Structure formats: C-alpha cells, structure tokens
Coordinates of C-alpha atoms and ligand atoms in Angstrom, one line a residue:
M1 CA -5.9 -8.2 9.2
R2 CA -6.2 -5.4 11.2
A3 CA -2.8 -5.0 12.7
V4 CA -1.2 -6.5 9.4
A5 CA -3.2 -3.5 7.9
D6 CA -1.5 -0.7 10.5
L7 CA 1.9 -2.1 9.7
L8 CA 1.7 -1.8 6.0
R9 CA 0.6 1.8 6.5
E10 CA 3.7 2.7 7.4
A11 CA 4.7 2.2 4.0
Y12 CA 2.6 4.2 3.0
A13 CA 3.1 7.3 5.5
A14 CA 7.0 7.5 4.4
A15 CA 7.6 10.8 3.2
D16 CA 10.1 10.0 0.4
V17 CA 11.9 7.1 -0.8
D18 CA 13.5 6.1 1.0
Q19 CA 12.0 6.3 4.2
A20 CA 9.8 3.5 1.7
A21 CA 12.7 1.4 1.2
S22 CA 13.3 1.5 5.0
V23 CA 9.7 0.4 6.2
L24 CA 9.6 -2.1 4.0
N25 CA 13.2 -3.6 4.3
G26 CA 12.1 -4.2 8.2
L27 CA 8.7 -5.4 6.9
L28 CA 10.2 -7.9 4.5
R29 CA 12.6 -9.1 7.1
R30 CA 10.6 -9.6 10.4
N31 CA 7.3 -11.2 8.2
A32 CA 8.6 -12.9 4.5
G33 CA 9.3 -16.6 3.8
R34 CA 11.5 -17.4 0.5
L35 CA 10.3 -15.8 -2.6
R36 CA 9.5 -18.7 -4.4
L37 CA 7.0 -20.1 -7.6
T38 CA 4.1 -22.1 -6.7
S39 CA 0.7 -23.2 -8.5
H40 CA -0.8 -24.7 -5.4
A41 CA 0.3 -28.4 -6.7
G42 CA -1.4 -27.7 -9.4
R43 CA -4.7 -26.4 -8.6
S44 CA -4.1 -22.3 -9.9
P45 CA -1.7 -20.9 -12.4
W46 CA 1.7 -20.3 -11.5
H47 CA 2.4 -16.9 -9.3
P48 CA 4.8 -15.8 -6.4
H49 CA 4.7 -16.3 -2.2
L50 CA 6.8 -14.6 -0.4
D51 CA 5.0 -16.1 3.0
G52 CA 6.4 -18.4 5.6
D53 CA 4.1 -21.9 3.7
D54 CA 2.2 -21.6 0.7
D55 CA -1.1 -22.3 2.3
A56 CA -0.1 -19.8 5.3
P57 CA -3.5 -18.0 6.9
W58 CA -4.8 -15.0 5.2
A59 CA -2.9 -12.2 7.0
E60 CA 0.1 -13.7 6.6
W61 CA -0.1 -14.2 3.2
F62 CA -1.9 -10.8 3.0
L63 CA 1.1 -8.8 4.2
A64 CA 4.1 -10.7 3.0
S65 CA 2.8 -9.8 -0.4
S66 CA 1.3 -6.7 -0.4
C67 CA 5.3 -6.4 0.8
L68 CA 6.3 -7.6 -2.4
A69 CA 4.1 -5.6 -4.6
L70 CA 5.2 -2.4 -2.9
T71 CA 8.1 -2.9 -3.4
V72 CA 7.9 -3.8 -7.0
L73 CA 6.6 -0.4 -6.6
V74 CA 9.3 1.4 -5.4
W75 CA 11.8 -0.5 -7.0
D76 CA 10.4 0.4 -10.7
R77 CA 9.3 4.2 -9.8
Q78 CA 12.2 5.0 -6.9
R79 CA 9.6 6.7 -5.2
P80 CA 7.2 6.6 -2.5
P81 CA 4.4 3.7 -3.4
G82 CA 1.0 5.6 -2.2
G83 CA 0.4 7.7 0.7
I84 CA -2.4 9.2 2.8
C85 CA -5.5 10.1 2.2
A86 CA -5.0 14.6 3.3
S87 CA -8.7 14.7 4.6
P88 CA -9.0 14.7 7.5
D89 CA -12.6 12.6 7.4
C90 CA -10.8 9.9 5.9
S91 CA -8.0 7.8 6.7
N92 CA -7.6 5.8 3.4
V93 CA -4.6 4.5 2.0
F94 CA -3.5 4.9 -1.8
L95 CA -1.4 3.6 -4.4
T96 CA 0.1 6.0 -6.4
Q97 CA -0.2 5.4 -10.2
G98 CA 1.7 6.9 -13.3
S99 CA 3.3 10.1 -13.2
G100 CA 2.0 13.5 -12.5
P101 CA 2.8 15.8 -9.2
P102 CA 2.2 14.6 -6.3
R103 CA -1.5 13.1 -5.5
R104 CA -3.1 13.6 -1.8
Y105 CA -6.6 12.9 -1.9
C106 CA -7.7 8.6 -2.1
S107 CA -10.4 9.5 -4.4
R108 CA -12.3 11.9 -5.9
R109 CA -14.8 11.9 -3.2
C110 CA -12.6 13.2 -1.0
A111 CA -10.9 15.8 -3.4
T112 CA -14.8 17.2 -3.8
R113 CA -15.7 17.1 -0.3
E114 CA -12.2 19.1 1.1
R115 CA -12.3 21.9 -2.4
V116 CA -16.2 22.2 -1.7
A117 CA -14.6 22.6 2.3
A118 CA -11.8 25.1 1.5
H119 CA -13.8 27.0 -0.3
R120 CA -16.9 27.1 2.1
R121 CA -14.1 28.3 5.7
K122 CA -13.2 31.1 2.6
T123 CA -16.4 32.0 1.3
S124 CA -17.7 32.0 5.0
G125 CA -14.4 34.4 6.7
Ligands
LIG201 ZN1 -9.6 10.2 1.2

C-alpha cells in the first residue's frame, strides 16, 4: 500500500492539468487492466473494476480504482485532481472540490496552523 500511495502522490503533485494527465496515463499503462463492470458473481451491486482481476490484491485494486477516479476528475474539470498540503508540517494529499480559488492546505486545521504561524513570524519580527 505504501508503494501504491507513493505512485498516486505524483498525480496529486502535478503542477497543471497536462502533467496530471501524463502521470495518470503512465500509471494506467503500467498498472491497469481492462475497464469492466462486475458484481462479484452477484455478491455486490454492479461496479467498475480496472485492476487485473476482479479479486486482485487490495493494493492493486486501490491503485487501479484511484487512477479511474482521478481520471474522471481530470476529464470532468480539466484541471489537476488535487494537490499536496502546503504546510511544511504535513504531507497529506487532498482532492480539489467544487470551483473557486486553488486550495493550498489539506484541511482547515492545517490552514489555521499556518495562518497562526505566519502571524507569529510577523509579530515577533
Ligand atoms: Zn495538511
């Protein structure tokens, strides 16, 4: 899972939509099987799979499914699917949701912590 997370991170680190598409194309080429619907022989509702096998290992499923989801986001929004938190104390990735100005932090918690730190730097100068 660790290795798979590192691979996906590249897609979040993309500087623009062209780079995001190129990273995703590489991941899809190397790690995805054919797109299909499966119900796991009636044991679940129909859903898409892009891994090599309907019962592939969890990490393979996670990588292929994440690529699929990120691909749909790039397709729909024509911009990078997310980013990496700008806080130096954090390295989380986040998905960009809705429209509006580009997001810099993974969470309100990180945004507030960085705002407070910036304020301290200014007032203690
Ligand atoms: Zn963060």
